[in-house]
Coordinates of C-alpha atoms and ligand atoms in Angstrom, one line a residue:
X1 CA 42.7 -64.3 32.9
X2 CA 46.3 -63.7 34.0
X3 CA 46.7 -64.2 37.7
X4 CA 48.7 -60.9 38.1
X5 CA 45.7 -58.9 36.9
X6 CA 42.9 -57.4 38.9
X7 CA 40.7 -56.7 35.9
X8 CA 38.8 -58.9 33.5
X9 CA 38.5 -57.4 30.1
X10 CA 35.1 -57.5 28.4
X11 CA 31.8 -58.6 30.0
X12 CA 31.5 -61.5 32.3
X13 CA 29.7 -64.5 30.8
X14 CA 26.9 -64.9 33.3
X15 CA 25.6 -68.3 32.1
X16 CA 23.9 -69.2 35.4
X17 CA 20.2 -69.9 35.1
X18 CA 19.4 -66.6 36.6
X19 CA 19.9 -63.9 37.7
X20 CA 20.5 -63.2 34.1
X21 CA 22.5 -60.3 32.5
X22 CA 20.5 -57.1 32.4
X23 CA 20.0 -55.2 29.1
X24 CA 21.5 -51.8 29.3
X25 CA 18.1 -50.3 28.6
X26 CA 16.7 -51.8 31.7
X27 CA 19.7 -50.7 33.7
X28 CA 19.3 -47.1 32.5
X29 CA 15.5 -47.2 33.1
X30 CA 16.3 -48.0 36.8
X31 CA 19.0 -45.4 37.0
X32 CA 16.5 -42.6 37.7
X33 CA 15.8 -40.3 40.7
X34 CA 13.5 -41.8 43.3
X35 CA 9.9 -40.7 43.0
X36 CA 7.2 -40.2 45.6
X37 CA 5.4 -43.6 45.8
X38 CA 2.2 -41.8 46.9
X39 CA 2.4 -39.2 44.1
X40 CA 0.7 -39.0 40.7
X41 CA 3.8 -40.0 38.7
X42 CA 4.0 -43.2 40.7
X43 CA 0.3 -43.9 40.0
X44 CA 1.0 -43.9 36.3
X45 CA 4.1 -46.1 36.6
X46 CA 2.2 -48.6 38.8
X47 CA -0.7 -48.8 36.3
X48 CA 1.8 -49.5 33.4
X49 CA 3.5 -52.2 35.5
X50 CA 0.4 -53.8 36.8
X51 CA -1.3 -53.8 33.4
X52 CA 1.8 -54.7 31.5
X53 CA 2.8 -57.7 33.6
X54 CA -0.6 -59.3 32.8
X55 CA 0.4 -59.5 29.2
X56 CA 3.4 -61.6 30.2
X57 CA 1.4 -64.0 32.3
X58 CA -1.4 -63.9 29.7
X59 CA -4.1 -63.2 32.2
X60 CA -7.0 -60.7 32.5
X61 CA -7.0 -61.1 36.3
X62 CA -4.8 -59.2 38.8
X63 CA -1.1 -60.0 39.1
X64 CA 0.3 -59.1 42.6
X65 CA 3.8 -57.7 42.6
X66 CA 6.0 -58.3 45.7
X67 CA 9.2 -56.7 46.8
X68 CA 10.7 -60.1 47.5
X69 CA 12.6 -62.9 45.7
X70 CA 10.8 -65.9 44.3
X71 CA 10.8 -67.7 47.6
X72 CA 8.5 -64.9 49.0
X73 CA 6.0 -65.4 46.1
X74 CA 6.0 -69.2 46.8
X75 CA 5.0 -68.4 50.4
X76 CA 2.4 -65.9 49.3
X77 CA 0.8 -68.5 47.0
X78 CA 0.5 -71.0 49.8
X79 CA -0.5 -68.8 52.7
X80 CA -3.2 -67.0 50.8
X81 CA -5.0 -70.1 49.5
X82 CA -4.6 -72.8 52.1
X83 CA -5.2 -73.7 55.8
X84 CA -3.2 -75.5 58.4
X85 CA -3.2 -79.3 57.8
X86 CA -4.3 -79.1 54.2
X87 CA -2.9 -81.8 52.0
X88 CA -1.0 -80.6 48.9
X89 CA 0.3 -82.7 46.0
X90 CA 3.8 -81.7 44.8
X91 CA 6.3 -83.3 42.4
X92 CA 9.9 -83.8 43.3
X93 CA 11.4 -82.6 40.0
X94 CA 14.6 -81.4 41.7
X95 CA 16.1 -79.1 44.3
X96 CA 13.7 -76.2 43.9
X97 CA 10.6 -78.4 44.1
X98 CA 12.1 -79.9 47.3
X99 CA 12.6 -76.4 48.8
X100 CA 9.0 -75.5 48.0
X101 CA 7.9 -78.8 49.6
X102 CA 10.0 -78.1 52.7
X103 CA 8.4 -74.6 52.9
X104 CA 4.9 -76.2 52.7
X105 CA 5.8 -78.5 55.6
X106 CA 7.2 -75.6 57.7
X107 CA 3.9 -73.7 57.1
X108 CA 1.9 -76.5 58.6
X109 CA 0.7 -78.1 55.3
X110 CA 0.9 -81.8 54.5
X111 CA 2.7 -82.3 51.3
X112 CA 2.5 -85.5 49.4
X113 CA 5.7 -85.6 47.3
X114 CA 5.6 -87.6 44.0
X115 CA 9.2 -88.7 43.6
X116 CA 11.3 -88.8 40.4
X117 CA 15.0 -89.4 39.7
X118 CA 15.4 -85.6 39.0
X119 CA 15.8 -86.4 35.3
X120 CA 12.2 -85.7 34.1
X121 CA 9.4 -83.2 34.6
X122 CA 6.1 -83.7 36.3
X123 CA 4.1 -86.5 34.6
X124 CA 0.4 -85.6 34.2
X125 CA -0.7 -89.3 34.3
X126 CA 0.9 -89.8 37.8
X127 CA -0.8 -86.6 39.1
X128 CA -4.1 -87.8 37.7
X129 CA -3.7 -91.2 39.4
X130 CA -2.9 -89.6 42.7
X131 CA -5.9 -87.3 42.5
X132 CA -8.2 -90.2 41.5
X133 CA -7.2 -92.0 44.7
X134 CA -8.2 -89.0 46.8
X135 CA -11.9 -89.7 46.7
X136 CA -12.6 -87.4 49.7
X137 CA -11.0 -84.5 47.9
X138 CA -8.6 -83.8 50.8
X139 CA -5.9 -82.6 48.5
X140 CA -6.4 -78.8 48.3
X141 CA -3.7 -77.9 45.8
X142 CA -1.5 -79.4 43.1
X143 CA 1.8 -77.5 43.1
X144 CA 4.2 -77.9 40.2
X145 CA 7.3 -76.1 38.8
X146 CA 6.9 -75.3 35.2
X147 CA 10.7 -75.4 34.8
X148 CA 12.9 -77.1 37.4
X149 CA 15.9 -74.8 37.4
X150 CA 18.1 -77.4 39.2
X151 CA 17.8 -80.0 36.4
X152 CA 16.6 -78.3 33.2
X153 CA 13.3 -80.2 33.0
X154 CA 10.1 -78.5 31.8
X155 CA 6.7 -79.8 32.9
X156 CA 3.6 -79.8 30.6
X157 CA 1.4 -77.3 32.5
X158 CA -1.6 -77.4 30.1
X159 CA -1.5 -81.3 30.2
X160 CA -1.4 -81.3 34.0
X161 CA -4.5 -79.0 34.0
X162 CA -6.3 -81.6 31.7
X163 CA -5.2 -84.4 34.0
X164 CA -6.7 -82.6 37.1
X165 CA -9.9 -82.0 35.1
X166 CA -10.0 -85.7 34.0
X167 CA -9.8 -86.7 37.6
X168 CA -12.7 -84.4 38.4
X169 CA -10.7 -83.0 41.3
X170 CA -11.4 -79.5 42.7
X171 CA -7.8 -78.9 43.9
X172 CA -6.3 -75.5 43.2
X173 CA -3.5 -75.5 40.6
X174 CA -0.3 -73.6 41.7
X175 CA 2.5 -73.2 39.2
X176 CA 6.0 -71.8 39.7
X177 CA 7.2 -70.2 36.4
X178 CA 10.3 -68.5 38.0
X179 CA 12.7 -69.9 35.4
X180 CA 10.3 -70.1 32.4
X181 CA 8.2 -66.9 32.4
X182 CA 9.0 -64.6 29.5
X183 CA 11.2 -67.3 28.0
X184 CA 8.7 -70.0 26.9
X185 CA 5.0 -70.2 26.2
X186 CA 2.9 -69.7 29.3
X187 CA -0.9 -69.0 29.5
X188 CA -2.2 -68.4 33.0
X189 CA -5.9 -68.0 32.0
X190 CA -6.1 -70.4 29.1
X191 CA -4.3 -73.2 31.0
X192 CA -6.6 -72.8 34.0
X193 CA -3.9 -72.1 36.6
X194 CA -5.0 -70.7 39.9
X195 CA -1.8 -69.1 41.1
X196 CA 1.2 -68.5 38.9
X197 CA 4.4 -67.7 40.8
X198 CA 6.9 -65.6 38.9
X199 CA 10.3 -64.0 39.5
X200 CA 12.0 -60.9 38.1
X201 CA 15.6 -62.1 37.7
X202 CA 15.3 -64.6 34.8
X203 CA 13.3 -64.2 31.6
X204 CA 12.1 -60.8 32.8
X205 CA 15.7 -59.5 32.6
X206 CA 15.5 -57.6 36.0
X207 CA 17.7 -57.8 39.1
X208 CA 16.6 -60.2 41.9
X209 CA 14.2 -58.8 44.4
X210 CA 10.7 -58.7 42.7
X211 CA 8.3 -61.6 42.4
X212 CA 4.7 -62.2 41.4
X213 CA 1.4 -64.0 42.1
X214 CA -1.0 -64.1 39.1
X215 CA -4.3 -65.1 40.6
X216 CA -7.5 -66.7 39.3
X217 CA -11.0 -65.9 40.6
X218 CA -11.1 -69.4 42.2
X219 CA -7.8 -68.5 44.0
X220 CA -9.2 -65.2 45.2
X221 CA -12.3 -67.0 46.5
X222 CA -10.1 -69.5 48.3
X223 CA -8.2 -66.7 49.9
X224 CA -11.3 -65.5 51.7
X225 CA -11.4 -68.8 53.6
X226 CA -7.7 -69.6 53.9
X227 CA -6.6 -69.8 57.5
X228 CA -2.8 -69.8 57.2
X229 CA -1.3 -66.8 59.0
X230 CA -0.4 -63.9 56.7
X231 CA 0.4 -60.3 56.9
X232 CA 3.0 -58.9 54.5
X233 CA 1.9 -61.5 51.9
X234 CA -1.9 -60.8 52.2
X235 CA -3.4 -60.5 48.7
X236 CA -6.3 -58.6 50.1
X237 CA -4.3 -55.5 51.1
X238 CA -2.4 -55.6 47.9
X239 CA -5.4 -56.0 45.7
X240 CA -7.2 -53.2 47.4
X241 CA -4.3 -50.7 47.1
X242 CA -3.5 -51.8 43.6
X243 CA -7.0 -50.9 42.4
X244 CA -6.0 -47.3 42.8
X245 CA -2.6 -47.8 41.4
X246 CA -0.8 -47.8 44.7
X247 CA 0.8 -50.3 47.2
X248 CA 0.0 -50.9 50.9
X249 CA 3.7 -50.3 51.7
X250 CA 6.7 -48.8 50.0
X251 CA 7.1 -50.5 46.6
X252 CA 10.4 -51.0 44.8
X253 CA 10.0 -48.0 42.6
X254 CA 13.1 -48.3 40.6
X255 CA 12.5 -52.0 40.0
X256 CA 9.1 -51.0 38.6
X257 CA 10.8 -48.5 36.3
X258 CA 12.9 -51.4 35.0
X259 CA 9.9 -53.8 34.8
X260 CA 7.9 -51.5 32.4
X261 CA 10.9 -51.2 30.1
X262 CA 11.6 -54.9 30.2
X263 CA 7.9 -55.6 29.3
X264 CA 8.2 -53.1 26.4
X265 CA 11.3 -54.8 25.2
X266 CA 9.7 -58.3 25.3
X267 CA 6.8 -57.0 23.2
X268 CA 9.1 -55.1 20.8
X269 CA 10.8 -58.4 20.1
X270 CA 7.5 -60.2 20.1
X271 CA 6.8 -62.9 22.7
X272 CA 6.7 -65.6 20.0
X273 CA 10.1 -64.5 18.8
X274 CA 11.4 -64.5 22.4
X275 CA 10.2 -68.1 22.8
X276 CA 11.7 -69.1 19.4
X277 CA 15.0 -67.6 20.4
X278 CA 15.1 -69.5 23.7
X279 CA 14.2 -72.7 21.8
X280 CA 17.0 -72.1 19.3
X281 CA 19.6 -71.4 21.9
X282 CA 18.6 -74.5 23.9
X283 CA 18.7 -76.8 20.9
X284 CA 22.1 -75.4 19.9
X285 CA 23.4 -76.1 23.4
X286 CA 22.0 -79.6 23.5
X287 CA 23.7 -80.3 20.1
X288 CA 27.0 -79.1 21.4
X289 CA 26.7 -81.4 24.5
X290 CA 25.9 -84.4 22.3
X291 CA 28.8 -83.6 19.9
X292 CA 31.1 -83.5 23.0
X293 CA 29.8 -87.0 23.8
X294 CA 28.4 -85.9 27.1
X295 CA 25.0 -86.6 28.6
X296 CA 22.1 -84.2 29.2
X297 CA 20.7 -84.6 32.7
X298 CA 17.1 -84.4 31.4
X299 CA 16.7 -87.9 30.0
X300 CA 13.5 -87.5 28.1
X301 CA 13.3 -85.0 25.2
X302 CA 9.7 -84.2 25.9
X303 CA 10.8 -82.5 29.1
X304 CA 13.7 -80.5 27.6
X305 CA 14.0 -77.0 29.1
X306 CA 14.2 -74.1 26.8
X307 CA 16.1 -72.1 29.4
X308 CA 18.6 -74.4 31.1
X309 CA 20.7 -77.4 30.0
X310 CA 22.3 -79.5 32.8
X311 CA 25.3 -81.4 31.6
X312 CA 26.4 -84.6 33.3
X313 CA 30.1 -85.3 33.5
X314 CA 31.5 -88.8 33.2
X315 CA 32.1 -90.7 36.4
X316 CA 35.1 -89.5 38.3
X317 CA 35.0 -86.0 37.0
X318 CA 34.2 -83.1 39.3
X319 CA 31.8 -80.5 37.8
X320 CA 32.8 -77.9 40.5
X321 CA 36.4 -78.2 39.4
X322 CA 35.3 -77.4 35.8
X323 CA 33.2 -74.5 37.0
X324 CA 36.1 -73.0 38.9
X325 CA 38.6 -73.5 36.0
X326 CA 36.2 -72.0 33.5
X327 CA 35.7 -68.9 35.8
X328 CA 39.4 -68.5 36.3
X329 CA 40.4 -68.8 32.6
X330 CA 37.4 -67.6 30.6
X331 CA 35.4 -65.5 33.1
X332 CA 32.3 -67.6 32.7
X333 CA 29.9 -68.7 35.4
X334 CA 27.7 -71.8 35.2
X335 CA 25.0 -73.0 37.6
X336 CA 26.0 -75.6 40.2
X337 CA 24.7 -79.1 40.8
X338 CA 22.4 -80.2 43.7
X339 CA 21.2 -83.1 45.8
X340 CA 21.9 -86.6 44.7
X341 CA 23.9 -85.4 41.7
X342 CA 26.1 -82.9 43.7
X343 CA 29.4 -82.4 41.9
X344 CA 28.2 -84.5 38.9
X345 CA 26.8 -81.9 36.6
X346 CA 26.9 -78.2 35.7
X347 CA 24.1 -76.1 34.3
X348 CA 24.3 -73.8 31.3
X349 CA 21.7 -71.0 31.4
X350 CA 20.5 -69.8 28.0
X351 CA 17.8 -67.4 29.1
X352 CA 17.0 -63.7 29.3
X353 CA 18.9 -61.2 27.2
X354 CA 21.0 -63.8 25.4
X355 CA 21.5 -64.2 21.7
X356 CA 23.2 -66.6 19.2
X357 CA 26.6 -65.2 19.6
X358 CA 26.4 -65.0 23.4
X359 CA 25.6 -68.7 23.6
X360 CA 28.3 -69.6 21.0
X361 CA 30.9 -67.7 23.0
X362 CA 29.7 -69.5 26.1
X363 CA 29.9 -72.9 24.4
X364 CA 33.4 -72.1 23.1
X365 CA 34.5 -71.3 26.6
X366 CA 32.9 -74.5 27.8
X367 CA 34.6 -76.6 25.2
X368 CA 38.0 -75.2 26.1
X369 CA 37.3 -75.5 29.8
X370 CA 36.3 -79.2 29.4
X371 CA 39.5 -79.9 27.5
X372 CA 41.7 -78.0 30.0
X373 CA 40.2 -79.8 33.0
X374 CA 40.7 -83.2 31.4
X375 CA 37.2 -84.3 30.7
X376 CA 37.4 -86.7 27.7
X377 CA 35.3 -85.0 25.0
X378 CA 35.1 -85.1 21.3
X379 CA 35.8 -81.7 19.6
X380 CA 33.1 -80.1 17.5
X381 CA 30.4 -79.1 20.0
X382 CA 30.7 -75.4 19.0
X383 CA 30.6 -76.4 15.4
X384 CA 27.5 -78.4 15.9
X385 CA 25.8 -75.5 17.6
X386 CA 26.9 -73.1 14.8
X387 CA 25.6 -75.5 12.2
X388 CA 22.3 -75.7 13.9
X389 CA 21.9 -71.9 14.3
X390 CA 23.0 -71.3 10.7
X391 CA 20.4 -73.8 9.5
X392 CA 17.6 -72.0 11.5
X393 CA 18.7 -68.6 10.1
X394 CA 19.0 -70.1 6.6
X395 CA 15.4 -71.4 6.8
X396 CA 14.2 -68.0 7.9
X397 CA 16.1 -66.4 5.0
X398 CA 14.4 -68.7 2.5
X399 CA 11.0 -68.0 3.9
X400 CA 11.6 -64.2 3.7
X401 CA 12.8 -64.5 0.1
X402 CA 9.6 -66.4 -1.0
Ligands
LIG1 N1 11.7 -71.5 42.0 C1 12.5 -71.7 41.0 C2 12.1 -72.5 39.8 C3 13.8 -71.1 41.0 O1 14.6 -71.2 40.0 C4 14.1 -70.3 42.1 C5 15.4 -69.7 42.2 O2 16.2 -69.8 41.3 C6 13.2 -70.2 43.2 C7 12.0 -70.8 43.1 C8 13.5 -69.4 44.4 O3 13.6 -68.0 44.0 P1 14.5 -67.0 44.7 O4 15.9 -67.5 44.8 O5 14.4 -65.8 43.9 O6 13.9 -66.7 46.1

């Protein structure tokens, strides 16, 4: 962008791993007059939202909707199910797992943190071994991030469920899907998750400020005996009010207007197609990174994230300098790096309302920015991504013609 201009032409490329760009249809749905949140129109809206969101979590049980960011839903999951001094097993997949662990400590829980090098997801075998050691069943919950947003590593939730069962351990299973929900396959009921934590601002294509707890019967039973202090987060008040289609306090009415439309849009596309689109964009991005000769932070393909690719820069190159340059010249934002890799990598978000050409535009901007900032790369990353996307479309074309 010329430095003497106060306007960027076209849309900003928001390639951070959430909040994601909002579809115009969601924006328009939210751009409506405020309605009475105790009136009949709201009752119908709330029912659509509360029923609709279950189809995204794939649960027949209630999903609690909070007017809060994801951090609030983390806290709600812990304070509703646990008691002071309870041991919880958590996995240090990256920055967000660390923040959740820190919260657990502040709330008076005793987290045991399985460490990793931040380059893989949670390993079911390690969780199983830890649970087997806990003969007295002092661990009350296993808490895992489905997708670690800080590193772009996905954890195998269904496998972790099986590991907990193999260990014969009664701990609750709490899963954060903030950067995976509505972007990759997730099944709250089938995978035996007790509390699934979700957020609005990523796959659900909404602004930040709404979050979710999908709850199993076992979690609801645990909430009756949980002793951690709670008021705003109390499931009981929410579940009681929700039964009649209302909330115990003023809900985010316009966010709910957006939510029902976002859910409609996800089903119009088809959840399987949404997941395939995210897989395609992720693979195209990884191929571009490899063609550039750069390293993907996630070091084991079985943990690759469908929503985020973190790209390591060669020693001596500053990822923040790259991000600033790319923003200045090409009006594109990437996610920053964290923790022990601070300044070493940047994250490309490819989630939410994003399509083939959006990611190709983003990768073109990235290839130019890497060149301009002086990172030694091979050309051809965008071409590799295009070749891959073309091949997927070609295969679909052949199937349609058969
Ligand atoms: N968990 C994950 C996986 C996240 O990516 C985030 C935020 O990006 C959070 C929790 C915290 O959510 P929020 O920033 O909406 O409070």
